[in-house]
CSV table of C-alpha atoms in Angstrom, one decimal:
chain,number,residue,atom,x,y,z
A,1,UNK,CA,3.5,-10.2,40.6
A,2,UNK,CA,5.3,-11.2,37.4
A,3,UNK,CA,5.9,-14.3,36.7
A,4,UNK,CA,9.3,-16.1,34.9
A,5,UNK,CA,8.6,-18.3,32.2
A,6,UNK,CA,11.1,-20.8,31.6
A,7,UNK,CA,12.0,-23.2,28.8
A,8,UNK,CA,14.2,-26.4,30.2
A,9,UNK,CA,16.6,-28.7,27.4
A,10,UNK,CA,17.2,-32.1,27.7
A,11,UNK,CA,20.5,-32.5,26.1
A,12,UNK,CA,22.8,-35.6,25.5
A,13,UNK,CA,26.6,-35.5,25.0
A,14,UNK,CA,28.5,-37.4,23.0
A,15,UNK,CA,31.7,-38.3,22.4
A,16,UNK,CA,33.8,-39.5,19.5
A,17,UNK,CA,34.6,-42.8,20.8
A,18,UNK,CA,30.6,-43.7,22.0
A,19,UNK,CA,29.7,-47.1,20.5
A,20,UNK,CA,28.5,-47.5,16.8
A,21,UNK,CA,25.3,-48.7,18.4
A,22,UNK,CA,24.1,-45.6,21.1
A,23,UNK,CA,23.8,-42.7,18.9
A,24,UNK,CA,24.8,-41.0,15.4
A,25,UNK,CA,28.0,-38.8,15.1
A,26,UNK,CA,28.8,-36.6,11.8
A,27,UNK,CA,30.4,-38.5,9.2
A,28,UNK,CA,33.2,-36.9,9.3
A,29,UNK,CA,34.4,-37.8,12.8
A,30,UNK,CA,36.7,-41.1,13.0
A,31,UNK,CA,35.3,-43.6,16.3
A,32,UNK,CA,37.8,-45.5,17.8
A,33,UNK,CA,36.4,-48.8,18.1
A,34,UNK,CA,39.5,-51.1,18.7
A,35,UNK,CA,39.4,-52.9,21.8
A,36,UNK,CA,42.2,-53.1,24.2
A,37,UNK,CA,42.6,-55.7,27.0
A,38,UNK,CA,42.6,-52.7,29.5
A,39,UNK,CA,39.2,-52.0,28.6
A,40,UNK,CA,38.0,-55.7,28.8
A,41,UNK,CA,38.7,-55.5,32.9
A,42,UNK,CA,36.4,-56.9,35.2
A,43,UNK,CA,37.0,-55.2,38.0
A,44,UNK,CA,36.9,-51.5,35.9
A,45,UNK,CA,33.3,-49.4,36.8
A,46,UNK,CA,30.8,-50.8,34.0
A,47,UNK,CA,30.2,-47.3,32.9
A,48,UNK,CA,34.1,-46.5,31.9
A,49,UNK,CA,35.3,-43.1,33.3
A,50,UNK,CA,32.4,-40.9,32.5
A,51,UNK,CA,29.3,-42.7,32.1
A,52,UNK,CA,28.2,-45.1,29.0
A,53,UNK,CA,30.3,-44.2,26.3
A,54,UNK,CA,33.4,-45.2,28.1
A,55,UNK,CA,35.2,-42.6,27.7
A,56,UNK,CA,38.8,-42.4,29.0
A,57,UNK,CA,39.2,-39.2,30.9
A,58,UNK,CA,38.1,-38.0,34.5
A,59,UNK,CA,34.3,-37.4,35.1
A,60,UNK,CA,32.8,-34.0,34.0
A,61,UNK,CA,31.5,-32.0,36.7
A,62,UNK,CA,28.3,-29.5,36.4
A,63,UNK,CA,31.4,-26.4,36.3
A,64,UNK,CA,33.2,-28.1,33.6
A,65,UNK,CA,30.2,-28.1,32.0
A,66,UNK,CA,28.3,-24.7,32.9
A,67,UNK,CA,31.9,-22.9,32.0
A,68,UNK,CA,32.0,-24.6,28.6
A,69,UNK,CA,28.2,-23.2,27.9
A,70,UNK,CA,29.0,-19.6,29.0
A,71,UNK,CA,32.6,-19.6,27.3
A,72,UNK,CA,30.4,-20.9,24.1
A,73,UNK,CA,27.7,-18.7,24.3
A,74,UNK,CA,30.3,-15.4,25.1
A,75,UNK,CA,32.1,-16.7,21.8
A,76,UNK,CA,29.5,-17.3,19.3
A,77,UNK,CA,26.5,-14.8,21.2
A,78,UNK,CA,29.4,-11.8,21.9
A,79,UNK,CA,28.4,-9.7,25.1
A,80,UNK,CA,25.1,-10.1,24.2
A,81,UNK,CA,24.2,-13.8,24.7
A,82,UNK,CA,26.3,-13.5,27.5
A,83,UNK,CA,24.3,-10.8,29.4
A,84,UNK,CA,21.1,-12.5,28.2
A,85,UNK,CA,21.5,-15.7,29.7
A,86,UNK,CA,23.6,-15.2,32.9
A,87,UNK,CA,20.8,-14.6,35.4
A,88,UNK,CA,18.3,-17.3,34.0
A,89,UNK,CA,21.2,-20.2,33.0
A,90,UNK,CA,21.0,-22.8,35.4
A,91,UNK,CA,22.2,-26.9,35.2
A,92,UNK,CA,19.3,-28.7,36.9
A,93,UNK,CA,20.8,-32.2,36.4
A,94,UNK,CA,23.3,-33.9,35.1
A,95,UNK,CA,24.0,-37.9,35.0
A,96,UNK,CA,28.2,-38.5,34.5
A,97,UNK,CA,26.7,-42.0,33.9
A,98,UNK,CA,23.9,-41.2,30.8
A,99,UNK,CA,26.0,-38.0,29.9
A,100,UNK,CA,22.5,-36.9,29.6
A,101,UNK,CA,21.6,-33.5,31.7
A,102,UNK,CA,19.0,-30.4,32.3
A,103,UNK,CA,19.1,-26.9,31.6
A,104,UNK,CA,16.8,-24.3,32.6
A,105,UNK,CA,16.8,-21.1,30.7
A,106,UNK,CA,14.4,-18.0,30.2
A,107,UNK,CA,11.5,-18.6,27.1
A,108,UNK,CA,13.4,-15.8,25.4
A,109,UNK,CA,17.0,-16.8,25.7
A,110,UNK,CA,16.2,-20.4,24.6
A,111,UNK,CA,18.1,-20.6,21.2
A,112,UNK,CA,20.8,-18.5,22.2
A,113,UNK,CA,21.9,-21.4,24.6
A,114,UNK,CA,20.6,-24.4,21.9
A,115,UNK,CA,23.0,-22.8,19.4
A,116,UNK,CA,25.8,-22.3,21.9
A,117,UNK,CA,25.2,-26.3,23.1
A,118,UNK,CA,25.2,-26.9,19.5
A,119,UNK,CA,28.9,-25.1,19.0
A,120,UNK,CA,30.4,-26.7,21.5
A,121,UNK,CA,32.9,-29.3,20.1
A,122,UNK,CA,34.4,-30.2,22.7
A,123,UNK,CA,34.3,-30.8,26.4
A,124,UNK,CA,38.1,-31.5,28.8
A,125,UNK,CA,39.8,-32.5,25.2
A,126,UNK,CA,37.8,-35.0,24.0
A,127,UNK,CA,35.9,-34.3,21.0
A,128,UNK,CA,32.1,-34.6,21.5
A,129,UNK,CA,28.5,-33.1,20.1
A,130,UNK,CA,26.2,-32.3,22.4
A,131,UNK,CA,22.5,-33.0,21.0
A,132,UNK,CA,19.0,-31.3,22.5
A,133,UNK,CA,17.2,-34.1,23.0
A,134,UNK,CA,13.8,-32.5,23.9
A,135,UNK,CA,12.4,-28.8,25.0
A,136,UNK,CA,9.8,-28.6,27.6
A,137,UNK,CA,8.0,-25.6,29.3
A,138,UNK,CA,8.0,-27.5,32.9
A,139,UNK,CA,10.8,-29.4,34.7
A,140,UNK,CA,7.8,-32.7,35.1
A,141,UNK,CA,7.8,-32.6,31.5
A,142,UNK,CA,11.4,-32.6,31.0
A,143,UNK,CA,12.3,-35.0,34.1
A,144,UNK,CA,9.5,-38.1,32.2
A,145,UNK,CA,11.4,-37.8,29.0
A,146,UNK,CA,14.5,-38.0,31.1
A,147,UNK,CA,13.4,-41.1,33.2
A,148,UNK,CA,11.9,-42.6,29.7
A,149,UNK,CA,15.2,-41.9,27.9
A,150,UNK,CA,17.7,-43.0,30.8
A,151,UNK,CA,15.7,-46.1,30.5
A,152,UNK,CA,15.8,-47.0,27.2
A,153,UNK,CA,19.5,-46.4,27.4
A,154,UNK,CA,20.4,-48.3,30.2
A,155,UNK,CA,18.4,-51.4,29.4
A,156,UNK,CA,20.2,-51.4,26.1
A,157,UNK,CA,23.6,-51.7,27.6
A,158,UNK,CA,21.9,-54.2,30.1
A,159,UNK,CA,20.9,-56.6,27.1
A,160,UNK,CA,24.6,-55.8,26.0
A,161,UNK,CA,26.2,-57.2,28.9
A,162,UNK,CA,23.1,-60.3,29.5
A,163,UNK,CA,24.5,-61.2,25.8
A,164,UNK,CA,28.3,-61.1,26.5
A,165,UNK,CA,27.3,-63.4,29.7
A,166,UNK,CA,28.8,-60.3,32.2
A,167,UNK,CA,26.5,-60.6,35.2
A,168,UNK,CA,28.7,-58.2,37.5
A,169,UNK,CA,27.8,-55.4,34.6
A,170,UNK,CA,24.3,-56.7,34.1
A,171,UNK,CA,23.7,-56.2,37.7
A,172,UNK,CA,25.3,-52.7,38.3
A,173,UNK,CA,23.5,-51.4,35.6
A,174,UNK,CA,20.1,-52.8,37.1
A,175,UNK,CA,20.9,-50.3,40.2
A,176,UNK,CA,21.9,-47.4,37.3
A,177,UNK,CA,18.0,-47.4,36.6
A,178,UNK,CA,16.9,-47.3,39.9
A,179,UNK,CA,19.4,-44.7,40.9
A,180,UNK,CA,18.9,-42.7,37.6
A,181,UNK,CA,15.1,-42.6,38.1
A,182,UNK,CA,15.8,-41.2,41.8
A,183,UNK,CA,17.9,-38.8,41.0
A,184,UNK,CA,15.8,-37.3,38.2
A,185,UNK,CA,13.0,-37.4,40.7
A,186,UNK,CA,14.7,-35.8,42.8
A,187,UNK,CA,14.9,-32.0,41.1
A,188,UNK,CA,12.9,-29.5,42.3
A,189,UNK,CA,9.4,-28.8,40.9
């Protein structure tokens, strides 16, 4: 019997206009961080449209996402990358409310599909990077640095909205832990 060996990535995206404070964006990219009174509604989902970095455009969906990958990798890899990682390229989870996700790809394939996240500018119009946050040779592995990370991030929007007095946010985002932590717990082993 022969046995697959697999490498997952824990990657973030982000986009241009994310927050100066939740993660570093080349210098060379302009954030928009004007504030409108649209954005200041109460009533509006906490998270914006597509998760934490308030974003304004519809959610992105696991296809949006897996065909953005391939269409990378067939564009910077050729036929090659693209033959090499069909079969073993698979999205394990993704969070439209962390923009954080998990990819499991073949040991062999691995920096074919870093490089092609790497390329990928970006995602339904919106400029973005997307940054591999950690490699792991088991999904339990990958899935604590997720919870850990999904944490850290969360809590620091939490303390955000406990400091701008916005209890309806404060509380939501309590539940976005719980329901991130389930979620990641969730995958398969």
């Amino acid at each position: 019997m022969v046995r697959f060996k697999n490498r997952y990535l824990l990657f973030e995206i982000v986009y241009a206009d994310t927050p100066l404070g939740w993660a570093s964006i080349p210098g060379a990219t302009v954030l928009d961080t004007n504030t409108s009174d649209e954005s200041q509604d109460p009533k509006k989902n906490p998270f914006g449209n597509t998760g934490r970095n308030n974003c304004r455009l519809p959610p992105l969906v696991n296809k949006d996402l897996m065909h953005a990958i391939k269409e990378s990798i067939n564009e910077n890899f050729g036929d090659y990358g693209a033959g090499m990682t069909k079969r073993p390229l698979s999205l394990k989870y993704f969070s439209p409310h962390t923009n954080i996700g998990i990819l499991r790809i073949s040991r062999e394939e691995v920096h074919i599909v870093w490089g092609a996240l790497t390329f990928i500018k970006e995602l339904k119009g919106k400029p973005c990077i997307i940054k591999v946050l950690h490699t792991a040779g088991t999904i339990r592995n990958c899935q604590l640095m997720t919870i850990k990370y999904d944490r850290d991030r969360i809590m620091f929007l939490r303390n955000q909205a406990q400091l701008l007095k916005d209890t309806q946010t404060y509380t939501q985002l309590g539940l976005a832990i719980k329901d991130s932590a389930d979620q990641v717990n969730a995958l398969e082993l």
